[in-house]
Every structure is written in C-alpha cells, then in structure tokens.
PDB file of C-alpha atoms and ligand atoms in Angstrom:
ATOM      1  CA  UNK A  27      11.861  -5.794 -22.108  1.00  0.00           C
ATOM      2  CA  UNK A  28       8.515  -5.333 -23.203  1.00  0.00           C
ATOM      3  CA  UNK A  29       6.669  -1.969 -23.644  1.00  0.00           C
ATOM      4  CA  UNK A  30       5.092  -0.553 -20.476  1.00  0.00           C
ATOM      5  CA  UNK A  31       1.509  -1.471 -20.518  1.00  0.00           C
ATOM      6  CA  UNK A  32       0.551  -0.963 -17.081  1.00  0.00           C
ATOM      7  CA  UNK A  33       1.552   0.731 -13.735  1.00  0.00           C
ATOM      8  CA  UNK A  34       0.179  -1.589 -10.515  1.00  0.00           C
ATOM      9  CA  UNK A  35      -0.023   0.582  -7.515  1.00  0.00           C
ATOM     10  CA  UNK A  36       0.319  -0.229  -4.019  1.00  0.00           C
ATOM     11  CA  UNK A  37      -2.045   1.749  -1.910  1.00  0.00           C
ATOM     12  CA  UNK A  38      -0.808   2.058   1.830  1.00  0.00           C
ATOM     13  CA  UNK A  39       2.444   4.139   1.825  1.00  0.00           C
ATOM     14  CA  UNK A  40       2.695   4.408  -1.883  1.00  0.00           C
ATOM     15  CA  UNK A  41      -0.422   6.670  -2.673  1.00  0.00           C
ATOM     16  CA  UNK A  42      -0.539   8.058   0.377  1.00  0.00           C
ATOM     17  CA  UNK A  43       1.017   8.007   4.118  1.00  0.00           C
ATOM     18  CA  UNK A  44      -1.809   6.009   5.215  1.00  0.00           C
ATOM     19  CA  UNK A  45      -0.054   3.979   8.007  1.00  0.00           C
ATOM     20  CA  UNK A  46       1.286   6.700  10.178  1.00  0.00           C
ATOM     21  CA  UNK A  47      -1.662   8.918   9.651  1.00  0.00           C
ATOM     22  CA  UNK A  48      -4.739   6.660   8.903  1.00  0.00           C
ATOM     23  CA  UNK A  49      -4.648   3.249  10.005  1.00  0.00           C
ATOM     24  CA  UNK A  50      -2.584   3.719  12.990  1.00  0.00           C
ATOM     25  CA  UNK A  51      -5.008   6.649  14.111  1.00  0.00           C
ATOM     26  CA  UNK A  52      -7.875   4.531  13.344  1.00  0.00           C
ATOM     27  CA  UNK A  53      -6.792   1.413  15.253  1.00  0.00           C
ATOM     28  CA  UNK A  54      -6.096   3.693  18.283  1.00  0.00           C
ATOM     29  CA  UNK A  55      -9.704   5.119  17.933  1.00  0.00           C
ATOM     30  CA  UNK A  56     -11.115   1.968  17.898  1.00  0.00           C
ATOM     31  CA  UNK A  57      -9.299   0.537  20.616  1.00  0.00           C
ATOM     32  CA  UNK A  58     -10.633   3.837  22.595  1.00  0.00           C
ATOM     33  CA  UNK A  59     -14.242   3.052  21.103  1.00  0.00           C
ATOM     34  CA  UNK A  60     -14.307  -0.726  22.496  1.00  0.00           C
ATOM     35  CA  UNK A  61     -12.901   0.607  25.958  1.00  0.00           C
ATOM     36  CA  UNK A  62      -9.634  -1.102  25.876  1.00  0.00           C
ATOM     37  CA  UNK A  63      -6.327   0.762  27.002  1.00  0.00           C
ATOM     38  CA  UNK A  64      -4.229   0.047  24.012  1.00  0.00           C
ATOM     39  CA  UNK A  65      -2.689   2.496  21.606  1.00  0.00           C
ATOM     40  CA  UNK A  66       0.086   2.223  19.042  1.00  0.00           C
ATOM     41  CA  UNK A  67       2.460   4.747  18.887  1.00  0.00           C
ATOM     42  CA  UNK A  68       4.165   5.878  15.818  1.00  0.00           C
ATOM     43  CA  UNK A  69       7.584   4.016  16.374  1.00  0.00           C
ATOM     44  CA  UNK A  70       5.721   0.898  17.932  1.00  0.00           C
ATOM     45  CA  UNK A  71       3.330   0.817  14.549  1.00  0.00           C
ATOM     46  CA  UNK A  72       6.143   0.934  12.595  1.00  0.00           C
ATOM     47  CA  UNK A  73       7.564  -2.263  14.102  1.00  0.00           C
ATOM     48  CA  UNK A  74       4.281  -3.910  13.872  1.00  0.00           C
ATOM     49  CA  UNK A  75       4.258  -3.228  10.227  1.00  0.00           C
ATOM     50  CA  UNK A  76       6.457  -6.346   9.610  1.00  0.00           C
ATOM     51  CA  UNK A  77       3.023  -7.856   9.930  1.00  0.00           C
ATOM     52  CA  UNK A  78       1.025  -7.531   6.629  1.00  0.00           C
ATOM     53  CA  UNK A  79      -2.719  -7.318   7.300  1.00  0.00           C
ATOM     54  CA  UNK A  80      -4.362  -5.314   9.972  1.00  0.00           C
ATOM     55  CA  UNK A  81      -6.239  -8.348  11.576  1.00  0.00           C
ATOM     56  CA  UNK A  82      -3.138 -10.280  11.323  1.00  0.00           C
ATOM     57  CA  UNK A  83      -1.305  -7.343  13.045  1.00  0.00           C
ATOM     58  CA  UNK A  84      -3.852  -7.220  15.800  1.00  0.00           C
ATOM     59  CA  UNK A  85      -3.487 -10.768  16.652  1.00  0.00           C
ATOM     60  CA  UNK A  86       0.174 -10.642  16.791  1.00  0.00           C
ATOM     61  CA  UNK A  87       0.291  -7.785  19.192  1.00  0.00           C
ATOM     62  CA  UNK A  88      -2.331  -9.572  21.284  1.00  0.00           C
ATOM     63  CA  UNK A  89      -0.254 -12.480  21.306  1.00  0.00           C
ATOM     64  CA  UNK A  90       2.046 -10.272  23.891  1.00  0.00           C
ATOM     65  CA  UNK A  91      -0.898  -8.658  25.885  1.00  0.00           C
ATOM     66  CA  UNK A  92      -1.763 -10.044  29.268  1.00  0.00           C
ATOM     67  CA  UNK A  93      -5.255  -8.408  28.924  1.00  0.00           C
ATOM     68  CA  UNK A  94      -5.946 -10.023  25.626  1.00  0.00           C
ATOM     69  CA  UNK A  95      -8.512 -12.939  26.009  1.00  0.00           C
ATOM     70  CA  UNK A  96      -6.216 -16.065  26.353  1.00  0.00           C
ATOM     71  CA  UNK A  97      -8.743 -18.467  24.467  1.00  0.00           C
ATOM     72  CA  UNK A  98      -7.966 -18.580  20.699  1.00  0.00           C
ATOM     73  CA  UNK A  99     -11.181 -18.238  19.485  1.00  0.00           C
ATOM     74  CA  UNK A 100     -12.181 -15.483  21.874  1.00  0.00           C
ATOM     75  CA  UNK A 101      -8.880 -13.536  20.503  1.00  0.00           C
ATOM     76  CA  UNK A 102      -9.560 -14.037  16.921  1.00  0.00           C
ATOM     77  CA  UNK A 103     -13.437 -12.697  17.662  1.00  0.00           C
ATOM     78  CA  UNK A 104     -11.903  -9.695  19.109  1.00  0.00           C
ATOM     79  CA  UNK A 105      -9.648  -9.189  16.197  1.00  0.00           C
ATOM     80  CA  UNK A 106     -12.176  -9.268  13.722  1.00  0.00           C
ATOM     81  CA  UNK A 107     -14.428  -6.810  15.977  1.00  0.00           C
ATOM     82  CA  UNK A 108     -11.722  -4.251  16.276  1.00  0.00           C
ATOM     83  CA  UNK A 109     -10.445  -4.660  12.849  1.00  0.00           C
ATOM     84  CA  UNK A 110     -14.051  -3.889  11.352  1.00  0.00           C
ATOM     85  CA  UNK A 111     -14.447  -1.114  13.931  1.00  0.00           C
ATOM     86  CA  UNK A 112     -10.968   0.300  12.610  1.00  0.00           C
ATOM     87  CA  UNK A 113     -11.841   0.112   8.873  1.00  0.00           C
ATOM     88  CA  UNK A 114     -15.122   2.292  10.077  1.00  0.00           C
ATOM     89  CA  UNK A 115     -12.716   4.870  11.875  1.00  0.00           C
ATOM     90  CA  UNK A 116     -10.648   4.900   8.944  1.00  0.00           C
ATOM     91  CA  UNK A 117     -13.222   5.424   6.294  1.00  0.00           C
ATOM     92  CA  UNK A 118     -14.816   8.253   8.426  1.00  0.00           C
ATOM     93  CA  UNK A 119     -11.228   9.661   8.770  1.00  0.00           C
ATOM     94  CA  UNK A 120     -10.225   9.917   5.178  1.00  0.00           C
ATOM     95  CA  UNK A 121     -13.833  11.205   4.376  1.00  0.00           C
ATOM     96  CA  UNK A 122     -12.730  13.973   6.531  1.00  0.00           C
ATOM     97  CA  UNK A 123     -10.066  15.033   4.387  1.00  0.00           C
ATOM     98  CA  UNK A 124      -7.395  13.577   6.802  1.00  0.00           C
ATOM     99  CA  UNK A 125      -5.279  12.212   4.090  1.00  0.00           C
ATOM    100  CA  UNK A 126      -3.449  13.455   1.314  1.00  0.00           C
ATOM    101  CA  UNK A 127      -2.005  11.990  -1.927  1.00  0.00           C
ATOM    102  CA  UNK A 128       1.766  11.740  -1.770  1.00  0.00           C
ATOM    103  CA  UNK A 129       3.813  14.061  -4.254  1.00  0.00           C
ATOM    104  CA  UNK A 130       3.339  13.185  -8.054  1.00  0.00           C
ATOM    105  CA  UNK A 131       0.872  10.219  -7.579  1.00  0.00           C
ATOM    106  CA  UNK A 132      -2.190  11.917  -9.000  1.00  0.00           C
ATOM    107  CA  UNK A 133       0.202  13.661 -11.741  1.00  0.00           C
ATOM    108  CA  UNK A 134       1.396  10.285 -12.750  1.00  0.00           C
ATOM    109  CA  UNK A 135      -1.926   8.256 -12.742  1.00  0.00           C
ATOM    110  CA  UNK A 136      -3.184  11.246 -14.979  1.00  0.00           C
ATOM    111  CA  UNK A 137      -0.222  10.511 -17.528  1.00  0.00           C
ATOM    112  CA  UNK A 138      -1.147   7.100 -17.509  1.00  0.00           C
ATOM    113  CA  UNK A 139      -4.975   7.744 -18.577  1.00  0.00           C
ATOM    114  CA  UNK A 140      -3.793  10.177 -21.100  1.00  0.00           C
ATOM    115  CA  UNK A 141      -1.097   8.103 -22.913  1.00  0.00           C
ATOM    116  CA  UNK A 142      -3.142   4.760 -22.592  1.00  0.00           C
ATOM    117  CA  UNK A 143      -1.318   2.968 -19.795  1.00  0.00           C
ATOM    118  CA  UNK A 144      -3.493   0.846 -17.728  1.00  0.00           C
ATOM    119  CA  UNK A 145      -3.740   1.539 -13.920  1.00  0.00           C
ATOM    120  CA  UNK A 146      -4.308  -1.163 -11.619  1.00  0.00           C
ATOM    121  CA  UNK A 147      -4.039  -1.741  -7.630  1.00  0.00           C
ATOM    122  CA  UNK A 148      -2.246  -4.920  -5.691  1.00  0.00           C
ATOM    123  CA  UNK A 149      -2.928  -4.084  -2.061  1.00  0.00           C
ATOM    124  CA  UNK A 150      -3.213  -5.788   1.063  1.00  0.00           C
ATOM    125  CA  UNK A 151      -5.588  -3.864   2.477  1.00  0.00           C
ATOM    126  CA  UNK A 152      -9.380  -4.224   2.084  1.00  0.00           C
ATOM    127  CA  UNK A 153     -11.722  -3.070  -0.743  1.00  0.00           C
ATOM    128  CA  UNK A 154     -13.738  -0.421   1.493  1.00  0.00           C
ATOM    129  CA  UNK A 155     -10.325   0.968   2.344  1.00  0.00           C
ATOM    130  CA  UNK A 156      -9.400   1.578  -0.810  1.00  0.00           C
ATOM    131  CA  UNK A 157     -12.697   2.838  -1.854  1.00  0.00           C
ATOM    132  CA  UNK A 158     -12.624   5.416   0.818  1.00  0.00           C
ATOM    133  CA  UNK A 159      -9.286   6.852  -0.232  1.00  0.00           C
ATOM    134  CA  UNK A 160      -9.673   6.925  -3.650  1.00  0.00           C
ATOM    135  CA  UNK A 161     -13.033   8.364  -3.925  1.00  0.00           C
ATOM    136  CA  UNK A 162     -11.367  11.180  -1.862  1.00  0.00           C
ATOM    137  CA  UNK A 163      -8.313  11.541  -3.621  1.00  0.00           C
ATOM    138  CA  UNK A 164      -9.462  10.697  -7.102  1.00  0.00           C
ATOM    139  CA  UNK A 165     -13.202  11.139  -7.203  1.00  0.00           C
ATOM    140  CA  UNK A 166     -16.030   8.731  -7.144  1.00  0.00           C
ATOM    141  CA  UNK A 167     -15.512   7.636 -10.962  1.00  0.00           C
ATOM    142  CA  UNK A 168     -12.062   6.410 -10.048  1.00  0.00           C
ATOM    143  CA  UNK A 169     -12.834   2.414 -10.914  1.00  0.00           C
ATOM    144  CA  UNK A 170     -13.632   3.293 -14.493  1.00  0.00           C
ATOM    145  CA  UNK A 171     -10.011   4.257 -14.628  1.00  0.00           C
ATOM    146  CA  UNK A 172      -8.570   1.159 -13.015  1.00  0.00           C
ATOM    147  CA  UNK A 173      -8.156  -1.871 -14.987  1.00  0.00           C
ATOM    148  CA  UNK A 174      -7.684  -4.288 -11.985  1.00  0.00           C
ATOM    149  CA  UNK A 175      -8.362  -3.351  -8.294  1.00  0.00           C
ATOM    150  CA  UNK A 176      -6.841  -6.182  -6.200  1.00  0.00           C
ATOM    151  CA  UNK A 177      -7.491  -6.098  -2.545  1.00  0.00           C
ATOM    152  CA  UNK A 178      -6.893  -8.188   0.484  1.00  0.00           C
ATOM    153  CA  UNK A 179     -10.582 -10.038  -0.302  1.00  0.00           C
ATOM    154  CA  UNK A 180      -9.128 -10.942  -3.654  1.00  0.00           C
ATOM    155  CA  UNK A 181      -5.743 -11.978  -2.374  1.00  0.00           C
ATOM    156  CA  UNK A 182      -5.641 -13.749   1.145  1.00  0.00           C
ATOM    157  CA  UNK A 183      -2.013 -14.542   0.912  1.00  0.00           C
ATOM    158  CA  UNK A 184      -0.524 -11.113   1.896  1.00  0.00           C
ATOM    159  CA  UNK A 185       2.609  -9.157   0.695  1.00  0.00           C
ATOM    160  CA  UNK A 186       5.488 -10.665   0.183  1.00  0.00           C
ATOM    161  CA  UNK A 187       3.396 -13.433  -1.178  1.00  0.00           C
ATOM    162  CA  UNK A 188       2.983 -12.396  -4.982  1.00  0.00           C
ATOM    163  CA  UNK A 189      -0.889 -13.450  -4.899  1.00  0.00           C
ATOM    164  CA  UNK A 190      -2.093  -9.875  -5.359  1.00  0.00           C
ATOM    165  CA  UNK A 191       0.300  -9.026  -8.018  1.00  0.00           C
ATOM    166  CA  UNK A 192      -0.210 -12.273  -9.661  1.00  0.00           C
ATOM    167  CA  UNK A 193      -4.073 -11.754  -9.854  1.00  0.00           C
ATOM    168  CA  UNK A 194      -3.436  -7.893 -11.316  1.00  0.00           C
ATOM    169  CA  UNK A 195      -1.814  -9.442 -14.132  1.00  0.00           C
ATOM    170  CA  UNK A 196      -4.145 -12.009 -14.869  1.00  0.00           C
ATOM    171  CA  UNK A 197      -6.783  -9.073 -14.633  1.00  0.00           C
ATOM    172  CA  UNK A 198      -5.037  -7.068 -17.000  1.00  0.00           C
ATOM    173  CA  UNK A 199      -4.412  -9.791 -19.327  1.00  0.00           C
ATOM    174  CA  UNK A 200      -0.550  -8.754 -19.199  1.00  0.00           C
ATOM    175  CA  UNK A 201       2.545 -10.541 -18.546  1.00  0.00           C
ATOM    176  CA  UNK A 202       4.958  -9.394 -16.164  1.00  0.00           C
ATOM    177  CA  UNK A 203       7.585  -7.665 -18.272  1.00  0.00           C
ATOM    178  CA  UNK A 204       4.464  -5.677 -19.506  1.00  0.00           C
ATOM    179  CA  UNK A 205       4.142  -4.097 -16.060  1.00  0.00           C
ATOM    180  CA  UNK A 206       5.620  -1.977 -13.282  1.00  0.00           C
ATOM    181  CA  UNK A 207       4.985  -1.955  -9.711  1.00  0.00           C
ATOM    182  CA  UNK A 208       4.847   0.912  -7.464  1.00  0.00           C
ATOM    183  CA  UNK A 209       5.750   0.088  -3.940  1.00  0.00           C
ATOM    184  CA  UNK A 210       6.905   1.511  -0.486  1.00  0.00           C
ATOM    185  CA  UNK A 211       7.941  -1.521   1.679  1.00  0.00           C
ATOM    186  CA  UNK A 212      10.349  -4.306   1.492  1.00  0.00           C
ATOM    187  CA  UNK A 213       7.128  -6.587   1.722  1.00  0.00           C
ATOM    188  CA  UNK A 214       5.670  -5.051  -1.296  1.00  0.00           C
ATOM    189  CA  UNK A 215       9.147  -5.136  -3.329  1.00  0.00           C
ATOM    190  CA  UNK A 216       9.440  -8.947  -2.377  1.00  0.00           C
ATOM    191  CA  UNK A 217       5.726  -9.300  -3.761  1.00  0.00           C
ATOM    192  CA  UNK A 218       6.193  -7.873  -7.120  1.00  0.00           C
ATOM    193  CA  UNK A 219       9.427  -9.166  -7.806  1.00  0.00           C
ATOM    194  CA  UNK A 220       8.398 -12.691  -6.461  1.00  0.00           C
ATOM    195  CA  UNK A 221       5.647 -12.274  -9.472  1.00  0.00           C
ATOM    196  CA  UNK A 222       8.194 -11.088 -12.046  1.00  0.00           C
ATOM    197  CA  UNK A 223       7.532  -7.675 -12.101  1.00  0.00           C
ATOM    198  CA  UNK A 224       9.799  -4.642 -12.165  1.00  0.00           C
ATOM    199  CA  UNK A 225       9.599  -2.382  -9.105  1.00  0.00           C
ATOM    200  CA  UNK A 226      10.236   1.153  -8.514  1.00  0.00           C
ATOM    201  CA  UNK A 227      10.003   2.475  -4.629  1.00  0.00           C
ATOM    202  CA  UNK A 228       9.126   5.489  -3.136  1.00  0.00           C
ATOM    203  CA  UNK A 229      10.257   5.727   0.329  1.00  0.00           C
ATOM    204  CA  UNK A 230       7.233   6.233   2.984  1.00  0.00           C
ATOM    205  CA  UNK A 231       7.750   7.540   6.583  1.00  0.00           C
ATOM    206  CA  UNK A 232       8.011   3.850   8.031  1.00  0.00           C
ATOM    207  CA  UNK A 233      10.499   2.655   5.285  1.00  0.00           C
ATOM    208  CA  UNK A 234      12.667   5.663   5.082  1.00  0.00           C
ATOM    209  CA  UNK A 235      15.860   3.784   6.014  1.00  0.00           C
ATOM    210  CA  UNK A 236      14.856   0.327   4.396  1.00  0.00           C
ATOM    211  CA  UNK A 237      17.161  -1.237   1.892  1.00  0.00           C
ATOM    212  CA  UNK A 238      15.466  -2.291  -1.484  1.00  0.00           C
ATOM    213  CA  UNK A 239      17.562  -4.786  -3.092  1.00  0.00           C
ATOM    214  CA  UNK A 240      16.151  -5.663  -6.697  1.00  0.00           C
ATOM    215  CA  UNK A 241      14.313  -2.465  -7.063  1.00  0.00           C
ATOM    216  CA  UNK A 242      14.323  -0.954 -10.304  1.00  0.00           C
ATOM    217  CA  UNK A 243      14.930   2.606  -8.629  1.00  0.00           C
ATOM    218  CA  UNK A 244      14.281   4.209  -5.431  1.00  0.00           C
ATOM    219  CA  UNK A 245      13.307   7.725  -4.593  1.00  0.00           C
ATOM    220  CA  UNK A 246      12.013   9.944  -1.815  1.00  0.00           C
ATOM    221  CA  UNK A 247       8.704  10.546  -3.809  1.00  0.00           C
ATOM    222  CA  UNK A 248       7.698  10.724  -7.275  1.00  0.00           C
ATOM    223  CA  UNK A 249       8.570  14.701  -7.702  1.00  0.00           C
ATOM    224  CA  UNK A 250      12.104  14.317  -6.151  1.00  0.00           C
ATOM    225  CA  UNK A 251      14.370  15.769  -8.945  1.00  0.00           C
ATOM    226  CA  UNK A 252      14.374  14.464 -11.512  1.00  0.00           C
ATOM    227  CA  UNK A 253      10.834  13.648 -11.556  1.00  0.00           C
ATOM    228  CA  UNK A 254       9.383  10.224 -12.303  1.00  0.00           C
ATOM    229  CA  UNK A 255       7.410  10.750 -15.329  1.00  0.00           C
ATOM    230  CA  UNK A 256       5.567   8.273 -17.251  1.00  0.00           C
ATOM    231  CA  UNK A 257       7.802   9.245 -20.430  1.00  0.00           C
ATOM    232  CA  UNK A 258      11.018   8.277 -18.455  1.00  0.00           C
ATOM    233  CA  UNK A 259       9.436   5.183 -16.971  1.00  0.00           C
ATOM    234  CA  UNK A 260       8.486   3.999 -20.592  1.00  0.00           C
ATOM    235  CA  UNK A 261      11.769   4.780 -21.865  1.00  0.00           C
ATOM    236  CA  UNK A 262      13.763   3.016 -19.002  1.00  0.00           C
ATOM    237  CA  UNK A 263      11.385  -0.053 -19.191  1.00  0.00           C
ATOM    238  CA  UNK A 264      12.168  -0.716 -23.005  1.00  0.00           C
ATOM    239  CA  UNK A 265      15.728  -0.360 -22.100  1.00  0.00           C
ATOM    240  CA  UNK A 266      16.297   2.474 -24.496  1.00  0.00           C
ATOM    241  CA  UNK A 267      17.867   4.428 -21.690  1.00  0.00           C
ATOM    242  CA  UNK A 268      20.515   3.001 -19.202  1.00  0.00           C
ATOM    243  CA  UNK A 269      18.690   2.018 -15.821  1.00  0.00           C
ATOM    244  CA  UNK A 270      21.244   4.001 -13.538  1.00  0.00           C
ATOM    245  CA  UNK A 271      19.551   7.475 -14.905  1.00  0.00           C
ATOM    246  CA  UNK A 272      16.261   6.224 -13.057  1.00  0.00           C
ATOM    247  CA  UNK A 273      18.167   4.540  -9.662  1.00  0.00           C
ATOM    248  CA  UNK A 274      18.539   6.957  -7.101  1.00  0.00           C
ATOM    249  CA  UNK A 275      19.859   5.137  -4.191  1.00  0.00           C
ATOM    250  CA  UNK A 276      20.140   7.169  -0.986  1.00  0.00           C
ATOM    251  CA  UNK A 277      23.600   8.184  -0.137  1.00  0.00           C
TER     252      UNK A 277
HETATM  253  C1  LIG B  24      -1.092  -2.754   3.685  1.00  0.00           C
HETATM  254  C2  LIG B  24      -1.046  -3.421   4.950  1.00  0.00           C
HETATM  255  C3  LIG B  24      -2.587  -3.238   5.491  1.00  0.00           C
HETATM  256  C4  LIG B  24      -2.600  -1.842   6.055  1.00  0.00           C
HETATM  257  C5  LIG B  24      -4.049  -1.859   6.748  1.00  0.00           C
HETATM  258  O1  LIG B  24       0.392  -3.251   3.136  1.00  0.00           O
HETATM  259  O2  LIG B  24      -0.367  -4.245   5.507  1.00  0.00           O
HETATM  260  O3  LIG B  24      -2.607  -4.275   6.390  1.00  0.00           O
HETATM  261  O4  LIG B  24      -1.778  -1.446   6.938  1.00  0.00           O
HETATM  262  O5  LIG B  24      -5.173  -2.098   6.127  1.00  0.00           O
HETATM  263  P1  LIG B  24       0.656  -2.760   1.705  1.00  0.00           P
HETATM  264  P2  LIG B  24      -6.189  -3.261   6.770  1.00  0.00           P
HETATM  265  O6  LIG B  24       0.987  -1.331   1.481  1.00  0.00           O
HETATM  266  O7  LIG B  24       1.786  -3.753   1.069  1.00  0.00           O
HETATM  267  O8  LIG B  24      -0.563  -3.373   0.674  1.00  0.00           O
HETATM  268  O9  LIG B  24      -6.338  -3.169   7.984  1.00  0.00           O
HETATM  269  O10 LIG B  24      -7.379  -3.323   5.751  1.00  0.00           O
HETATM  270  O11 LIG B  24      -5.294  -4.798   6.487  1.00  0.00           O
HETATM  271 MG1  LIG B  25       2.622  -0.203   0.839  1.00  0.00          MG
END
C-alpha cells in the first residue's frame, strides 16, 4: 500500500449531521414557504436518503403524491424551484449556527494540514451548501486548505457512482491507493470503493445500523476510543500495523 497522501471527505453525515438537522429541516421550510402541506419526518427522510441528490429525492417523493403535478415537465420545474428554495433555507440555517461539526472532524483536518496530508471533498451536495457549511465550521479561508472540492455541479453522476471520487483523485494528481475516503453511508462507501479508494466509516444518525462491508474501519465517530488520528491512519495505510486495530465492527 502507498503512503497516505490525502483524506477525501464526504460532507453530509460525515463532517456534520446535515441530513437530519439541516437538509430535512430546510426542505420542510421550503415546502411551507411554497404553500405546500408536505413535510418530511425524521424517519421518512431517512428512507428517502436511499435516493442520492436533493432534487432527485424530491422527484422520487412526488411520484407517489396525488397532489404533485401529474405532468412531467411541471413536476420537474417544481422540484427545481423547491430545491433552490431548500438550498437558500439550508444556507440560512447553517449561517445561524444551526449545525456543528461531528466529533474529531476539525481536529483530524488540522492534523492533515500540520502534517502535509492533502484535504479534499467528494460530495453529492451542491457547492453552495458546502460553502455555507465550511464557512461556518472552518472559516472563510477554508478553500485554501483543500486540494480538491468536488460537488454535485462537478459530478452529476451521484454516489454510489464513483465519479466524484474519480474527479477528486484526478484533481489531486493521486492514485487511489494514496488516498483514504471518509464516509457515513453505504452509497458513499460503494462510491469510494468503486473508485478503488480505501474508506473509513463514521456512523451518522441515519446509518447507525447499516452494514458497511468492505470498509477499512467503522466507528461511531472519530473520537470514539481509540480516536482516529492521522498518525494511526498513516500507519494503517502503509500496512505497518495490522488492520484490525483500526477496525471496530459494531458488536
Ligand atoms: C448527500 C446527498 C445530498 C444531500 C442534500 O449525500 O445525497 O443530496 O442530502 O444535498 P453524500 P442537495 O453525503 O453521500 O454526499 O440537496 O444539494 O442534493
Ligand atoms: Mg454522507
């Protein structure tokens, strides 16, 4: 295995609990602002997460709603409008400080910067959502610290398609064996593995009981003892310690 040169981060669910507390809440605010009676509960939204992409998720949900436009073009136009409205609500929610980083995320990013390991993003969400979240969590200079930021606009084929990871590697100028992906969902894991990248999992609220076959390791979060440190990741990546010491399957 090559030396570890980059950590490629998923955003939603991995950097922060943005799905349950951010996008879901913002979708409901958008429905309300548009005068629609639709609301997505916590469990219902969890089931909808099988569909990657907020606009795609809306279209999927509309297909079963008798009060959604029957005409395909009208339905797509409404999904586009609601998705844009949702993203504005999401940015406002984030700017109000409504979302915190998950444990250990900012610490591990800082270790990468200090030790010269590149940071990158590979996400299915839009660039403005990443911008809003990282401005708040990391600060407005955050783009200087990331070697590649691949969002929905760059990679229209959404996870589990590997496109976002393929593009991130290309922009970093690295081979798959030189990177580690950090994910929270089965779709994210499949995308990273399909790109040939090893992938560690921190379980998020919506994927607490999911199975993650093929993951390098699975943890509740980066600070769950023993904490995931960059030094530990580098050792495991170069094969100098046995993989099981980093691999914590849920009992
Ligand atoms: C994230 C997504 C996104 C977000 C909402 O998946 O699937 O659709 O839920 O963002 P991942 P948008 O964490 O695997 O990247 O509304 O911008 O799609
Ligand atoms: Mg995710």
